[in-house]
PDB file of C-alpha atoms and ligand atoms in Angstrom:
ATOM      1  CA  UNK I1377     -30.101  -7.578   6.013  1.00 78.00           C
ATOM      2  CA  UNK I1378     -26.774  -6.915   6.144  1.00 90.00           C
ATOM      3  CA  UNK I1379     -23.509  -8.450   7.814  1.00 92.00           C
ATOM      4  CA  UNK I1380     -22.203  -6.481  10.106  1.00 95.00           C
ATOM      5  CA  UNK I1381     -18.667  -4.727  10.153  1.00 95.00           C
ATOM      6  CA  UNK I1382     -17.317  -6.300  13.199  1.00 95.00           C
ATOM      7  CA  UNK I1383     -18.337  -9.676  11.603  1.00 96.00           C
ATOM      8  CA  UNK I1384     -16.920  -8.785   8.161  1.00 96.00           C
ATOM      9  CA  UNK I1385     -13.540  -7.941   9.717  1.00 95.00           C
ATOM     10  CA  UNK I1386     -13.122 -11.547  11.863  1.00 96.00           C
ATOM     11  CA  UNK I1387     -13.835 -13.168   8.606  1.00 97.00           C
ATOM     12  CA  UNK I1388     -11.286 -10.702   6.202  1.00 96.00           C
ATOM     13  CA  UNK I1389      -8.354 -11.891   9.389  1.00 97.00           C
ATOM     14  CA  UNK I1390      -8.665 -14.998   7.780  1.00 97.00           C
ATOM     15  CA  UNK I1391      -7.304 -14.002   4.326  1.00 97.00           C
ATOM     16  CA  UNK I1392      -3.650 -13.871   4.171  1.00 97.00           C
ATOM     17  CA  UNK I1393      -1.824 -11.305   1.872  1.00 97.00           C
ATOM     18  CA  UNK I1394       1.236  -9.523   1.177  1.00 98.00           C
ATOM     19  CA  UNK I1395       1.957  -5.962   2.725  1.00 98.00           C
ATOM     20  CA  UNK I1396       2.935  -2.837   0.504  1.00 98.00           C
ATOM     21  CA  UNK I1397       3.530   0.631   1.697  1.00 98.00           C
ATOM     22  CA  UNK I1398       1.632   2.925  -0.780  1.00 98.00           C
ATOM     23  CA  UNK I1399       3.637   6.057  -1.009  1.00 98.00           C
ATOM     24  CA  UNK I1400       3.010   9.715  -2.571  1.00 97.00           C
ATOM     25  CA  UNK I1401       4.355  12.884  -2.607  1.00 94.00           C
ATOM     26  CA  UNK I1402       3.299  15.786   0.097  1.00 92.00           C
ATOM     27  CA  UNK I1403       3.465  19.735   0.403  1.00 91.00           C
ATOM     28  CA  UNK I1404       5.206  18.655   3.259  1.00 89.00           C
ATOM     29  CA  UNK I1405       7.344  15.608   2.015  1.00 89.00           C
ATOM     30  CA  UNK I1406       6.734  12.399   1.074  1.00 93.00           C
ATOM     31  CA  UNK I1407       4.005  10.433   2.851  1.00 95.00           C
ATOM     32  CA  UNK I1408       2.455   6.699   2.761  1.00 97.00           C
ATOM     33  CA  UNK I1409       0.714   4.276   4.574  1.00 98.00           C
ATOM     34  CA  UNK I1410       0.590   0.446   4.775  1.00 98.00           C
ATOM     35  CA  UNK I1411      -1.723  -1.211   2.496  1.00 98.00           C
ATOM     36  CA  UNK I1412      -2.704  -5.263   2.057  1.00 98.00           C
ATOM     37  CA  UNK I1413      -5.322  -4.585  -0.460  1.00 98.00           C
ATOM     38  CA  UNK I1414      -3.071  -4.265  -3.322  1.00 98.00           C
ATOM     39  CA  UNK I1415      -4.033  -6.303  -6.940  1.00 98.00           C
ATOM     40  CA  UNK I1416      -2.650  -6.801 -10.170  1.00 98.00           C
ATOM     41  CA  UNK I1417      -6.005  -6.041 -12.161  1.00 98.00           C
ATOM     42  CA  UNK I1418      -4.577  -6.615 -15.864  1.00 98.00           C
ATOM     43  CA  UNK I1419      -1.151  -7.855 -17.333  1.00 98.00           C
ATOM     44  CA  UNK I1420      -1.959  -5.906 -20.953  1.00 98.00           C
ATOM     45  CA  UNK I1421      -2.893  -2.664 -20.472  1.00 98.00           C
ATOM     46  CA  UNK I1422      -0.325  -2.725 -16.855  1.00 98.00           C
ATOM     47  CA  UNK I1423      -3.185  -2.390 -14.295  1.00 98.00           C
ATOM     48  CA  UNK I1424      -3.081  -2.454 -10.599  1.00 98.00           C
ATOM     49  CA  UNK I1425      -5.231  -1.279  -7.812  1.00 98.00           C
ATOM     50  CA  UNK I1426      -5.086  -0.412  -4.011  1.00 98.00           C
ATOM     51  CA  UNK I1427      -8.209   0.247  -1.685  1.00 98.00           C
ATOM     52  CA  UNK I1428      -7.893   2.750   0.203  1.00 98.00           C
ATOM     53  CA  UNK I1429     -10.116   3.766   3.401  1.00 98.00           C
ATOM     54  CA  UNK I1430     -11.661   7.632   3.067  1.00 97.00           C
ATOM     55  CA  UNK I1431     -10.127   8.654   6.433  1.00 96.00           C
ATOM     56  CA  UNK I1432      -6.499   7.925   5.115  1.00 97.00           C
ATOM     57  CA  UNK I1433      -4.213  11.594   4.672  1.00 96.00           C
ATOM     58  CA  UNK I1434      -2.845   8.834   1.632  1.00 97.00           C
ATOM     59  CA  UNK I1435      -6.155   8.220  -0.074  1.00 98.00           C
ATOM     60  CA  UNK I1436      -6.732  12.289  -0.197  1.00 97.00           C
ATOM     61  CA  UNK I1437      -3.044  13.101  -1.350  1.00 97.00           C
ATOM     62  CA  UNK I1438      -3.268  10.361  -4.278  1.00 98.00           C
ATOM     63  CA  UNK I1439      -7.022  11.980  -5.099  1.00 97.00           C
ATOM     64  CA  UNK I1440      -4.677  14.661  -5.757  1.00 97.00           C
ATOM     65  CA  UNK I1441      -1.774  13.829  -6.928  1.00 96.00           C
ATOM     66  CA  UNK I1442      -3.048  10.935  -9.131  1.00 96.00           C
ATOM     67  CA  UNK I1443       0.735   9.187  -9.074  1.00 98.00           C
ATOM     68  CA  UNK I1444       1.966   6.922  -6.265  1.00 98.00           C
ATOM     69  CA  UNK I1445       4.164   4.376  -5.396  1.00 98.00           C
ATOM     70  CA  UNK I1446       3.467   0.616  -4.342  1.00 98.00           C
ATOM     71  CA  UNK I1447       6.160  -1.143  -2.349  1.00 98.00           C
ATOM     72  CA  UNK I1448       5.914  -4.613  -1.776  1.00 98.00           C
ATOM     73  CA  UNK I1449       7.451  -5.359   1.617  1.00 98.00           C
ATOM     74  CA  UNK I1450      10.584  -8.410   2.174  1.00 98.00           C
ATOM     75  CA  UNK I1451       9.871 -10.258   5.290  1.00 98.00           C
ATOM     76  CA  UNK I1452      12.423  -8.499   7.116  1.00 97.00           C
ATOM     77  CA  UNK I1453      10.169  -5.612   6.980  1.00 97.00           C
ATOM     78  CA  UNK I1454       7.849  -5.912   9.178  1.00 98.00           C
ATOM     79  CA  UNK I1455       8.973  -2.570  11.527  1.00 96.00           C
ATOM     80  CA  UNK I1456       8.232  -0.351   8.327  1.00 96.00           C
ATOM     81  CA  UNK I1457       4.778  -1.950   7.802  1.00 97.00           C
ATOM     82  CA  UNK I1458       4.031  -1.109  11.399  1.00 97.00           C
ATOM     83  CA  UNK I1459       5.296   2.077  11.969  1.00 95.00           C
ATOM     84  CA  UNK I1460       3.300   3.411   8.519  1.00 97.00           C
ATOM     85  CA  UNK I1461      -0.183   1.865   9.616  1.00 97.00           C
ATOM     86  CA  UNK I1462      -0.129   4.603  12.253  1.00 96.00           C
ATOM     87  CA  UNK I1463      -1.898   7.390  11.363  1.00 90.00           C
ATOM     88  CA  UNK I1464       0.301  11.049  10.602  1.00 87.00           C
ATOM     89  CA  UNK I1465       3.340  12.076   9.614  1.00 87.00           C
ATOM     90  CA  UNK I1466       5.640   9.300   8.301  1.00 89.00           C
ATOM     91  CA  UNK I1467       9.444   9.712   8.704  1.00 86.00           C
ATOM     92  CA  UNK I1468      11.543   8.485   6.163  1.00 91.00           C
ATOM     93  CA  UNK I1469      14.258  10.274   7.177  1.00 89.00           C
ATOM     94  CA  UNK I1470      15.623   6.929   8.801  1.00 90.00           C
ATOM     95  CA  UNK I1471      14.277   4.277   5.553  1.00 92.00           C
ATOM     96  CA  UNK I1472      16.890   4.056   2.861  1.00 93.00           C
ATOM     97  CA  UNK I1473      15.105   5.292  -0.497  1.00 96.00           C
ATOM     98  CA  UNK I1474      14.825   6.604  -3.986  1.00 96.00           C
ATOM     99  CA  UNK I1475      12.491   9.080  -5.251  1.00 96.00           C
ATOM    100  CA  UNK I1476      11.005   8.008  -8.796  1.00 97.00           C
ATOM    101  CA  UNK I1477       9.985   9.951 -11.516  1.00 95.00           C
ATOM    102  CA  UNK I1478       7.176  11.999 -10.037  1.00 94.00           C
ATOM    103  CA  UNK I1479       8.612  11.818  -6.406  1.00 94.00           C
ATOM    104  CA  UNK I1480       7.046   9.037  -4.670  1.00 96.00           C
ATOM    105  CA  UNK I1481       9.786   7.095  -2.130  1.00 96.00           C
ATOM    106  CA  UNK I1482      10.639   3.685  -3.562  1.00 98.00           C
ATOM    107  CA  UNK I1483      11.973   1.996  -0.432  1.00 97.00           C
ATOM    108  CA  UNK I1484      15.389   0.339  -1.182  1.00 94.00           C
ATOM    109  CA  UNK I1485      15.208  -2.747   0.406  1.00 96.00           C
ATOM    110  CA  UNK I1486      11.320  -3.883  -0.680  1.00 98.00           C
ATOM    111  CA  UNK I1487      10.972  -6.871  -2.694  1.00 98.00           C
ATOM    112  CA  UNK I1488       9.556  -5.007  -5.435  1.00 98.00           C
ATOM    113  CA  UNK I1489       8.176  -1.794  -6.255  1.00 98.00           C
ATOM    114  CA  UNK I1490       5.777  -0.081  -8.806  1.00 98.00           C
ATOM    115  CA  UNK I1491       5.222   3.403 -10.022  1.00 98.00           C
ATOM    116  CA  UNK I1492       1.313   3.791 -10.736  1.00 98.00           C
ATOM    117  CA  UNK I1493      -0.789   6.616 -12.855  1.00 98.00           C
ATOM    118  CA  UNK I1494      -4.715   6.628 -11.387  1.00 98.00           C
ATOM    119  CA  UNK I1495      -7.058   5.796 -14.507  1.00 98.00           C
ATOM    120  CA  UNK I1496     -10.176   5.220 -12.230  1.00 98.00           C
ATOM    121  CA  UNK I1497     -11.684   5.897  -8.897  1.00 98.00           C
ATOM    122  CA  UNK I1498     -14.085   4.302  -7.989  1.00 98.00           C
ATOM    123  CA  UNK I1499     -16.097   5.318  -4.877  1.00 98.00           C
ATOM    124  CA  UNK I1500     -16.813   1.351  -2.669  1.00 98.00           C
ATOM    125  CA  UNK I1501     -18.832   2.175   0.944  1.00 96.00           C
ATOM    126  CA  UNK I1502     -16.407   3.892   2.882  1.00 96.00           C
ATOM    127  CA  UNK I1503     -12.956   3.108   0.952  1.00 97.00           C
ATOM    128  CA  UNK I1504     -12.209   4.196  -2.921  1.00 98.00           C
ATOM    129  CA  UNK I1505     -10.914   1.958  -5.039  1.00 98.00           C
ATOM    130  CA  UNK I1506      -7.819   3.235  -7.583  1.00 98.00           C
ATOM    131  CA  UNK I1507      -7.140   1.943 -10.728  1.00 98.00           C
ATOM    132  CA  UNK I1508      -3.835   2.488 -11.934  1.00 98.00           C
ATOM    133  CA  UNK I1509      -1.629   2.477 -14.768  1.00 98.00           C
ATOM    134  CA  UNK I1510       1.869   0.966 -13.843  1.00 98.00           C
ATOM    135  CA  UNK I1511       4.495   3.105 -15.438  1.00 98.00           C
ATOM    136  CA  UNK I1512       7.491   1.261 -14.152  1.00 98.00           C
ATOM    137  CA  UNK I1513       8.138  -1.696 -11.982  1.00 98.00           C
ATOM    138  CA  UNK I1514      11.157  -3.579 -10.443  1.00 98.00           C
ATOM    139  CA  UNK I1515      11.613  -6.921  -8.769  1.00 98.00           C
ATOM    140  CA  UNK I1516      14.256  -8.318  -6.812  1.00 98.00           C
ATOM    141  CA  UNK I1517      15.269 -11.936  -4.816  1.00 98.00           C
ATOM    142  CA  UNK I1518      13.662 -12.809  -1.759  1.00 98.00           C
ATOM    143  CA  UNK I1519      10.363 -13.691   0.276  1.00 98.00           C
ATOM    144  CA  UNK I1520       7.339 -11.728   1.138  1.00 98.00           C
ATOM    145  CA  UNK I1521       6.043 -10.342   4.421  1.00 98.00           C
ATOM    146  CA  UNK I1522       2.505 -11.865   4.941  1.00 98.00           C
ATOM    147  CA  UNK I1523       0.061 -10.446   7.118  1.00 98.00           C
ATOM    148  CA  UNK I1524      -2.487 -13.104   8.601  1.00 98.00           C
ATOM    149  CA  UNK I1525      -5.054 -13.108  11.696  1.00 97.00           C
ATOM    150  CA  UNK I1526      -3.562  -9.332  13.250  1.00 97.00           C
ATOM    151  CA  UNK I1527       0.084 -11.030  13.145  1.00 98.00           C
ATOM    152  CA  UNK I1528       2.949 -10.633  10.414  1.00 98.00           C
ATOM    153  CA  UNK I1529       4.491 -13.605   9.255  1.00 98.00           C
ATOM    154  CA  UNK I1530       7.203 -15.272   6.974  1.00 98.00           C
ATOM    155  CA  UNK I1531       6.886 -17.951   4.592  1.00 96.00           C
ATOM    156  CA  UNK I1532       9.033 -20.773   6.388  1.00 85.00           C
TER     157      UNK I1532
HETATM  158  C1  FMN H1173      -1.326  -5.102   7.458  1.00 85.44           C
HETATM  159  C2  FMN H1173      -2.174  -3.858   7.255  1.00 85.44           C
HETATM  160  C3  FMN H1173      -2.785  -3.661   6.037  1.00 85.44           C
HETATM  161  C4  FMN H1173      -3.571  -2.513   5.808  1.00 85.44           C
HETATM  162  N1  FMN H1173      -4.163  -2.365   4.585  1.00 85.44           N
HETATM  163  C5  FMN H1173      -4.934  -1.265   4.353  1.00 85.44           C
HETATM  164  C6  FMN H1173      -5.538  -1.090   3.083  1.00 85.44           C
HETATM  165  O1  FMN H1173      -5.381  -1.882   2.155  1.00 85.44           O
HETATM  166  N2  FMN H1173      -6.321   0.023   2.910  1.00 85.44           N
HETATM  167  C7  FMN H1173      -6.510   0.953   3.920  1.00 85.44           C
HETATM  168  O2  FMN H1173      -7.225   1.915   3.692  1.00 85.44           O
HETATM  169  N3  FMN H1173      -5.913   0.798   5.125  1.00 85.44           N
HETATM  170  C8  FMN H1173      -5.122  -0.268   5.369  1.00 85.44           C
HETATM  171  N4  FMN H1173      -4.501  -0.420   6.576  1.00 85.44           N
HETATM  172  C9  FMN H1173      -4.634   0.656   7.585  1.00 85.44           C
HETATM  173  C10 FMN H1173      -3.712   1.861   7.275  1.00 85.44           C
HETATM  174  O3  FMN H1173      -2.361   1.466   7.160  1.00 85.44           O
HETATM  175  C11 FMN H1173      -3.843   2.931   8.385  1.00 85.44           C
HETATM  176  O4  FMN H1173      -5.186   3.355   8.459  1.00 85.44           O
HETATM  177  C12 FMN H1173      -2.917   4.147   8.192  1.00 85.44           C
HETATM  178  O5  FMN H1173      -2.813   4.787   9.445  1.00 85.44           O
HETATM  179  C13 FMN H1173      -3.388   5.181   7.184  1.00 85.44           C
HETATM  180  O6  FMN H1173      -2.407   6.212   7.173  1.00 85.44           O
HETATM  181  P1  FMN H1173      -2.679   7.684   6.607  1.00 85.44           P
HETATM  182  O7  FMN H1173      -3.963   8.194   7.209  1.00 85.44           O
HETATM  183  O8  FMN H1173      -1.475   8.464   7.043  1.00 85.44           O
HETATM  184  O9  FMN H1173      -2.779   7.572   5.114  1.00 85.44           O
HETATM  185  C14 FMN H1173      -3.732  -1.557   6.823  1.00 85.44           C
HETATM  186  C15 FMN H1173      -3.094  -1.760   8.074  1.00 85.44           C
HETATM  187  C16 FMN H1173      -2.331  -2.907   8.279  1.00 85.44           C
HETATM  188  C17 FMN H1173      -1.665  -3.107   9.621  1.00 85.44           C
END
């Protein structure tokens, strides 16, 4: 027997995380999406991974692409995690950024950011799971936005 989905997802409200906007280059520009399912997977080789659902335009366009960006979002961002957890075109016309080495946005104000190589999909029910190689990361002052129970929250 197994659990079902609906029950799953009251139960996964419960965990509280950090919020990153994954980001990749497009045909058509840059594009990302808001992701809490980020992990550091091993310190030596650099490994991270993101989960990513098979529906997402982000998941297909890192299938792709194979680089990406992680941002991990300061608490004062919560209107960028919002407005990229909608589905389509992102605009970053109006988010202060930096490209990195193979074009993925790093978004100036997050509290830290990574630039990722896949090593390894891995195909889990209906997300994939992407190993990555971190090929540079920064790391600045501040606190984290947390997402908890469908609301976004600070630290104190
Ligand atoms: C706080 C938060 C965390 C999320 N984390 C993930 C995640 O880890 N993986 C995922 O596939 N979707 C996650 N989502 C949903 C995606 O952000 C959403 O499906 C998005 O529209 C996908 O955009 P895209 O289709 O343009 O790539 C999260 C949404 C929120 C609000």
């Amino acid at each position: 027997m197994t659990v079902a989905s609906e029950k799953l997802r009251r139960t996964a409200r419960l965990y509280a995380g950090g919020v990153t906007v994954v980001t990749v280059v497009a045909p058509d520009g840059a594009h990302g999406m808001t992701a809490s399912s980020f992990a550091v997977v091993s310190l030596d080789p650099p490994l991270i991974l993101v989960s990513l659902e098979e529906t997402s335009r982000t998941r297909s366009l890192i299938l792709e692409r194979e680089r990406f960006a992680v941002n991990i979002l300061r608490e004062t961002q919560e209107s960028i995690a919002k407005s990229f957890s909608v589905s389509g075109r992102k605009e970053f016309d109006t988010i202060p950024h930096r490209l990195d080495e193979d074009g993925a946005p790093l978004l100036t104000d997050a509290l830290a950011h990574l630039s990722c190589k896949t090593t390894e999909v891995i195909e889990a029910g209906d997300h994939d799971l992407f190993v990555a190689e971190v090929i540079a990361t920064e790391a600045f002052e501040g606190s984290p936005l947390l997402y908890f129970d469908r609301g976004y929250h600070r630290l104190k």
